[in-house]
Coordinates of C-alpha atoms and ligand atoms in Angstrom, one line a residue:
M1 CA -15.9 -72.9 -51.0
Y2 CA -15.5 -69.1 -49.9
K3 CA -17.8 -68.3 -46.9
K4 CA -19.0 -64.9 -46.0
L5 CA -18.3 -64.5 -42.2
F6 CA -21.2 -63.5 -40.1
I7 CA -19.1 -64.8 -36.9
P8 CA -17.9 -62.2 -34.4
G9 CA -14.3 -62.5 -35.6
P10 CA -12.6 -62.6 -37.8
T11 CA -15.2 -60.9 -39.7
H12 CA -15.6 -60.5 -43.5
V13 CA -12.8 -58.7 -45.2
R14 CA -13.4 -56.8 -48.3
E15 CA -11.1 -57.4 -51.5
R16 CA -9.8 -54.1 -51.5
I17 CA -8.4 -54.8 -47.9
L18 CA -6.8 -58.1 -48.7
Q19 CA -5.0 -56.5 -51.5
A20 CA -3.7 -53.7 -49.5
Q21 CA -1.7 -56.3 -47.6
A22 CA 0.2 -56.9 -50.8
A23 CA 1.8 -53.4 -50.9
P24 CA 5.6 -53.7 -51.1
M25 CA 7.5 -54.1 -47.9
I26 CA 9.1 -51.1 -46.0
G27 CA 11.6 -51.0 -43.2
H28 CA 10.3 -50.5 -39.9
R29 CA 13.0 -47.9 -39.3
A30 CA 12.5 -46.1 -42.5
P31 CA 11.1 -43.0 -42.9
E32 CA 8.1 -44.4 -45.1
Y33 CA 7.2 -46.4 -42.2
A34 CA 7.2 -43.4 -39.7
E35 CA 5.0 -41.7 -42.2
L36 CA 2.6 -44.7 -42.2
Q37 CA 2.2 -45.1 -38.4
K38 CA 2.0 -41.2 -37.8
E39 CA -1.0 -41.3 -40.4
V40 CA -2.6 -44.5 -39.2
T41 CA -2.3 -43.1 -35.5
G42 CA -3.9 -39.7 -36.5
K43 CA -6.9 -41.4 -38.2
L44 CA -7.3 -43.7 -34.9
Q45 CA -7.4 -40.7 -32.8
Q46 CA -10.3 -39.4 -34.9
L47 CA -12.2 -42.8 -34.4
L48 CA -11.7 -42.8 -30.5
Y49 CA -12.3 -39.1 -30.1
T50 CA -8.9 -38.9 -28.5
E51 CA -5.7 -36.7 -28.2
Q52 CA -4.2 -39.2 -26.1
R53 CA -2.0 -41.8 -27.3
V54 CA -2.8 -44.7 -29.3
Y55 CA -0.7 -47.7 -29.6
L56 CA -0.5 -50.3 -32.5
Y57 CA 0.3 -53.8 -30.9
T58 CA 1.3 -56.8 -33.0
S59 CA -0.7 -59.1 -31.0
S60 CA -3.9 -60.5 -30.7
S61 CA -6.5 -58.7 -28.2
T62 CA -5.6 -61.2 -25.4
G63 CA -1.9 -60.1 -25.2
V64 CA -2.9 -56.4 -24.8
M65 CA -5.4 -57.3 -22.3
E66 CA -2.5 -58.8 -20.0
G67 CA -0.3 -55.9 -20.8
A68 CA -3.1 -53.6 -19.5
V69 CA -3.6 -55.3 -15.9
R70 CA 0.0 -55.9 -15.7
Q71 CA 0.6 -51.9 -15.7
A72 CA -2.5 -51.1 -13.6
G73 CA -0.9 -51.8 -10.1
P74 CA 0.2 -51.4 -7.7
K75 CA -3.2 -51.5 -6.2
K76 CA -6.1 -54.1 -6.4
V77 CA -7.6 -54.8 -9.7
L78 CA -11.5 -55.3 -9.8
N79 CA -12.4 -57.6 -12.7
T80 CA -16.1 -57.3 -13.5
V81 CA -17.4 -60.8 -15.2
C82 CA -20.5 -61.2 -17.4
G83 CA -19.6 -63.8 -19.7
A84 CA -16.5 -65.7 -21.1
F85 CA -14.3 -62.5 -22.4
S86 CA -14.9 -60.7 -19.0
K87 CA -13.9 -63.7 -17.2
R88 CA -10.9 -64.3 -19.4
W89 CA -9.7 -60.9 -18.2
H90 CA -9.9 -61.8 -14.6
Q91 CA -8.1 -65.2 -15.3
I92 CA -5.4 -63.2 -17.0
T93 CA -5.2 -61.1 -14.0
V94 CA -4.8 -64.0 -11.5
A95 CA -2.4 -65.7 -13.9
N96 CA 0.0 -62.6 -13.7
G97 CA 0.0 -62.8 -9.9
I98 CA -1.8 -59.4 -9.6
P99 CA -4.0 -59.1 -6.7
C100 CA -7.6 -58.8 -7.7
D101 CA -11.2 -59.4 -6.8
K102 CA -14.0 -60.2 -9.4
V103 CA -17.7 -59.2 -9.2
E104 CA -19.8 -61.5 -11.5
V105 CA -23.2 -61.5 -12.7
P106 CA -25.1 -64.4 -14.5
M107 CA -24.3 -64.7 -18.2
G108 CA -26.9 -62.6 -20.3
Q109 CA -26.9 -59.7 -17.6
A110 CA -24.8 -56.5 -17.7
I111 CA -22.4 -54.9 -15.5
T112 CA -24.1 -51.8 -14.1
P113 CA -22.9 -48.8 -12.3
E114 CA -24.7 -49.7 -9.3
L115 CA -23.1 -53.1 -9.2
V116 CA -19.7 -51.4 -9.8
D117 CA -20.4 -48.7 -7.1
E118 CA -20.9 -51.5 -4.3
A119 CA -18.0 -53.7 -5.4
L120 CA -15.7 -50.8 -5.6
S121 CA -16.8 -49.6 -2.1
K122 CA -15.6 -52.7 -0.3
G123 CA -11.9 -52.5 -1.4
D124 CA -8.8 -50.2 -1.9
Y125 CA -8.8 -50.7 -5.8
G126 CA -6.6 -48.9 -8.5
A127 CA -8.2 -50.2 -11.6
I128 CA -11.3 -51.9 -12.8
T129 CA -11.8 -53.9 -16.0
V130 CA -14.8 -54.0 -18.2
V131 CA -15.8 -55.8 -21.4
M132 CA -17.8 -53.4 -23.4
N133 CA -19.3 -55.6 -25.6
E134 CA -19.5 -59.2 -24.3
T135 CA -19.1 -61.3 -27.2
S136 CA -20.0 -64.8 -25.8
T137 CA -23.6 -63.5 -24.7
G138 CA -24.5 -60.4 -27.1
L139 CA -24.6 -57.9 -24.5
M140 CA -23.3 -54.5 -24.3
N141 CA -22.2 -53.1 -21.0
P142 CA -23.2 -49.2 -20.3
V143 CA -19.2 -48.2 -20.0
Q144 CA -20.1 -44.6 -20.5
E145 CA -22.2 -44.7 -17.2
I146 CA -20.0 -47.0 -15.5
A147 CA -17.1 -44.5 -16.2
A148 CA -19.1 -41.7 -14.9
L149 CA -19.9 -43.2 -11.8
V150 CA -16.2 -44.3 -11.2
H151 CA -14.8 -40.7 -11.8
E152 CA -17.4 -39.0 -9.3
K153 CA -17.0 -41.6 -6.6
Y154 CA -13.5 -43.4 -7.4
P155 CA -11.5 -40.7 -9.1
D156 CA -8.3 -42.7 -8.7
V157 CA -9.4 -46.0 -10.1
L158 CA -8.3 -46.5 -13.7
I159 CA -10.9 -47.6 -16.0
L160 CA -9.6 -50.6 -18.4
V161 CA -12.0 -51.4 -21.4
D162 CA -11.9 -54.5 -23.7
A163 CA -13.6 -53.1 -26.6
V164 CA -12.6 -55.8 -28.8
S165 CA -15.9 -56.6 -30.5
C166 CA -17.3 -53.1 -30.8
M167 CA -14.6 -50.5 -31.5
A168 CA -15.0 -48.8 -34.8
G169 CA -18.8 -50.3 -34.9
V170 CA -20.0 -48.1 -32.1
K171 CA -19.2 -44.5 -30.6
I172 CA -16.5 -44.7 -27.9
E173 CA -15.4 -41.2 -26.7
F174 CA -12.2 -41.9 -25.0
D175 CA -11.3 -38.6 -23.6
A176 CA -14.8 -37.5 -22.9
W177 CA -15.9 -40.7 -21.1
G178 CA -12.4 -40.7 -19.4
L179 CA -11.3 -44.0 -20.1
D180 CA -7.8 -45.0 -19.2
V181 CA -7.3 -48.0 -21.6
C182 CA -9.4 -48.9 -24.5
L183 CA -8.2 -52.1 -26.6
A184 CA -9.5 -53.8 -29.5
G185 CA -8.3 -56.3 -32.1
V186 CA -8.5 -55.5 -35.9
Q187 CA -10.3 -58.7 -36.9
K188 CA -13.6 -57.5 -35.7
C189 CA -15.4 -54.2 -36.4
F190 CA -12.3 -52.7 -38.0
A191 CA -12.9 -55.9 -40.7
L192 CA -9.1 -56.6 -41.2
P193 CA -7.4 -59.8 -41.0
P194 CA -6.2 -60.6 -37.3
G195 CA -2.8 -59.9 -35.8
L196 CA -3.0 -56.5 -34.8
T197 CA -4.5 -54.8 -31.8
I198 CA -5.4 -51.1 -31.1
C199 CA -5.0 -49.6 -27.9
A200 CA -5.7 -46.1 -26.6
V201 CA -3.9 -45.2 -23.2
S202 CA -4.6 -42.2 -20.9
D203 CA -1.7 -39.9 -19.9
R204 CA -2.5 -41.0 -16.2
A205 CA -2.5 -44.6 -16.9
R206 CA 1.0 -44.1 -18.5
E207 CA 2.2 -42.1 -15.5
R208 CA 0.6 -44.7 -13.1
A209 CA 2.5 -47.5 -15.0
K210 CA 5.8 -46.4 -13.9
A211 CA 5.2 -47.0 -10.3
V212 CA 4.6 -50.7 -11.2
A213 CA 7.4 -52.9 -10.2
A214 CA 7.3 -55.5 -13.0
P215 CA 5.1 -54.0 -16.0
G216 CA 6.2 -56.3 -18.4
Y217 CA 8.3 -55.6 -21.4
Y218 CA 6.8 -56.2 -24.9
F219 CA 3.5 -54.5 -23.9
S220 CA 5.1 -51.7 -21.6
Y221 CA 3.8 -48.2 -22.5
A222 CA 7.3 -47.2 -21.0
Q223 CA 8.8 -49.2 -23.9
M224 CA 6.4 -47.9 -26.4
D225 CA 6.8 -44.5 -25.3
K226 CA 10.7 -44.8 -26.2
K227 CA 9.5 -44.9 -30.1
Y228 CA 6.1 -43.3 -30.0
E229 CA 7.4 -39.8 -30.9
K230 CA 9.5 -41.2 -33.6
H231 CA 6.3 -43.0 -34.9
Q232 CA 7.7 -46.5 -34.4
T233 CA 7.4 -49.5 -32.3
P234 CA 10.0 -51.0 -30.2
A235 CA 9.8 -54.4 -32.0
T236 CA 9.0 -55.1 -35.5
P237 CA 5.3 -54.5 -36.1
A238 CA 3.0 -56.4 -38.9
I239 CA 3.6 -53.8 -41.6
S240 CA 1.3 -55.4 -43.9
L241 CA -1.6 -55.2 -41.8
I242 CA -0.9 -51.5 -40.8
Q243 CA -0.9 -50.9 -44.6
A244 CA -4.0 -52.3 -44.6
L245 CA -5.3 -50.6 -41.7
N246 CA -4.3 -47.3 -43.2
V247 CA -6.6 -48.1 -46.1
Q248 CA -9.3 -49.3 -43.9
M249 CA -9.2 -46.1 -41.7
D250 CA -9.5 -43.9 -45.1
D251 CA -12.7 -45.9 -46.0
I252 CA -14.1 -45.7 -42.4
L253 CA -13.6 -42.0 -42.2
A254 CA -14.9 -41.5 -45.7
E255 CA -18.0 -43.5 -44.6
G256 CA -18.3 -41.0 -41.8
L257 CA -18.0 -41.7 -38.2
E258 CA -21.8 -41.2 -37.7
N259 CA -22.8 -43.0 -40.6
R260 CA -21.0 -45.9 -39.6
W261 CA -22.4 -45.7 -35.9
Q262 CA -25.7 -45.7 -37.6
R263 CA -25.1 -48.6 -40.0
H264 CA -24.4 -50.6 -37.3
K265 CA -27.4 -49.6 -35.3
D266 CA -29.7 -50.4 -38.2
M267 CA -27.8 -54.1 -38.9
A268 CA -28.7 -54.6 -34.9
A269 CA -32.2 -53.4 -35.1
Y270 CA -32.8 -55.6 -38.2
V271 CA -31.2 -58.7 -36.5
Q272 CA -33.0 -58.4 -33.1
D273 CA -36.4 -57.9 -34.8
W274 CA -35.7 -61.0 -36.8
A275 CA -34.7 -63.0 -33.7
R276 CA -37.7 -61.9 -31.7
R277 CA -39.8 -63.0 -34.8
Y278 CA -38.7 -66.5 -35.1
F279 CA -36.6 -67.2 -31.8
A280 CA -36.1 -65.2 -28.9
L281 CA -33.2 -62.9 -27.7
Y282 CA -30.7 -64.4 -25.0
S283 CA -29.5 -61.3 -23.3
D284 CA -31.2 -58.9 -21.3
E285 CA -33.2 -56.6 -23.8
R286 CA -31.9 -53.2 -22.1
Y287 CA -28.3 -53.9 -22.9
L288 CA -28.3 -55.8 -26.4
S289 CA -25.2 -55.6 -28.4
L290 CA -25.2 -53.5 -31.5
T291 CA -22.5 -55.9 -33.2
V292 CA -23.6 -59.3 -32.3
T293 CA -27.0 -61.1 -31.7
N294 CA -27.2 -64.2 -29.3
V295 CA -30.1 -66.0 -30.7
E296 CA -31.9 -68.2 -28.2
N297 CA -32.5 -71.6 -29.8
T298 CA -36.2 -71.7 -28.7
R299 CA -37.1 -74.4 -31.7
G300 CA -34.5 -76.9 -30.7
I301 CA -32.8 -76.7 -34.1
S302 CA -29.3 -78.3 -34.7
V303 CA -27.2 -75.2 -35.0
A304 CA -24.3 -77.2 -36.4
G305 CA -26.7 -78.4 -39.1
L306 CA -27.7 -75.2 -39.8
N307 CA -24.4 -73.9 -40.2
E308 CA -23.2 -76.9 -42.5
E309 CA -26.2 -75.9 -44.9
L310 CA -25.2 -72.1 -44.7
G311 CA -21.9 -73.2 -45.6
R312 CA -22.9 -74.8 -48.7
R313 CA -24.7 -71.5 -49.7
G314 CA -21.6 -69.4 -48.9
A315 CA -22.0 -68.2 -45.4
M316 CA -21.0 -69.0 -41.6
I317 CA -22.7 -67.9 -38.4
S318 CA -21.5 -69.0 -34.9
N319 CA -22.6 -71.4 -32.4
G320 CA -23.4 -70.6 -28.8
Y321 CA -20.4 -69.9 -27.0
G322 CA -19.0 -72.6 -24.5
E323 CA -21.9 -73.7 -22.4
L324 CA -24.5 -72.2 -24.7
K325 CA -23.3 -74.3 -27.6
E326 CA -26.4 -75.5 -29.4
K327 CA -28.9 -73.9 -27.1
C328 CA -28.0 -70.3 -28.9
F329 CA -26.5 -69.3 -32.1
R330 CA -24.8 -65.8 -33.0
I331 CA -25.1 -63.6 -35.7
A332 CA -22.3 -60.9 -36.3
H333 CA -23.1 -57.7 -37.8
M334 CA -20.2 -55.7 -37.5
G335 CA -17.4 -54.4 -39.5
D336 CA -18.2 -53.9 -43.2
L337 CA -21.4 -55.9 -43.5
T338 CA -24.9 -54.2 -44.5
V339 CA -28.3 -54.5 -43.8
D340 CA -28.7 -55.9 -47.0
D341 CA -26.2 -58.9 -46.3
L342 CA -28.3 -59.6 -43.1
K343 CA -31.4 -59.7 -45.1
W344 CA -29.7 -62.2 -47.4
L345 CA -28.5 -64.2 -44.6
T346 CA -31.8 -64.5 -42.5
G347 CA -33.4 -65.3 -45.9
Q348 CA -31.4 -68.3 -46.4
I349 CA -31.8 -69.3 -42.6
E350 CA -35.5 -69.2 -43.0
D351 CA -35.4 -71.3 -46.2
I352 CA -33.0 -73.9 -44.7
L353 CA -35.4 -74.1 -41.5
G354 CA -38.8 -73.8 -43.7
L355 CA -39.7 -70.8 -41.2
Ligands
PLP1 C1 -12.6 -61.8 -29.4 C2 -12.7 -61.2 -28.3 C3 -11.3 -61.4 -27.5 C4 -10.1 -61.9 -27.9 O1 -9.5 -61.4 -28.9 P1 -8.2 -62.1 -29.7 O2 -7.9 -61.0 -30.6 O3 -8.6 -63.4 -30.0 O4 -7.0 -62.3 -28.3 C5 -11.5 -60.5 -26.2 N1 -12.5 -59.8 -26.0 C6 -13.6 -60.0 -26.5 C7 -14.9 -59.2 -26.1 C8 -13.8 -60.7 -27.9 O5 -14.9 -60.4 -28.4

């Protein structure tokens, strides 16, 4: 049976977007493709309030996280860790043999500018990694404030941001905030099928990458730049997904960016209120995510059992991530979902649990 996805990726994909993937195939060196990439890139630059380069990588987000740290050298990288995905970025950095340190806070807590200041003051760093929306704990780090601190006190430190579960759901002003890398797979707030990652890269990050001895190949900005002005990618891209992304970007811009940000705020407020009423919120109230809520299972319900019954009714939520399994459950409110969808979902949960 079809289940509407209320999980933090992949998210619910509208029929019109599924259909857009079925457009006739075009050659990736043909003018039609260049036109498509040029159009999509312009729309993505609007979404990110940037005039700098936005790359389309045919990869899941994890690959682009790897590319970003590989090209951030030659100095040490500081990985900030506040949950599973930010921890992954540290593991990726270590696995690539890149000199790095991590600064970690307990799950449910945020990375603050103060913490970043203290950590950066202790070493000679070239870059910092921050996960903007930590999907495993339902928490949003204050990236704008962190970036402001870094620019003020550590102007040579590149700011690498994983915005996988919030780009296209919350406002990210890439140029005004002074970010250097901001990446996101399309299977979350973009509400597309997985397989493509959007990545904005600052001019200074592209310049810095040139000094790196082994920047890799597939994700290399220098390789991407060889084709960028021709509106192509070095390797064959996921053309069908890019065709669907082009349609989705039209819909996102037609909705209006401010309206889209507001809809995500409204959905978050609704789910947070509901969670406070019947359960509790897991993460620090000051930094709650606007795209996914991690609900603490204060009633000791069977989360797996709840999800099974929801499945019979045509919906799916997420269990707690990793060690939070059964201790929490997560409701994603991102992409093309609406407050009405979430009212329906919470109504079903209340009915199943007899709340
Ligand atoms: C989903 C997610 C990832 C991993 O994305 P993939 O596309 O599966 O590689 C990374 N970071 C965050 C914050 C995520 O939510």
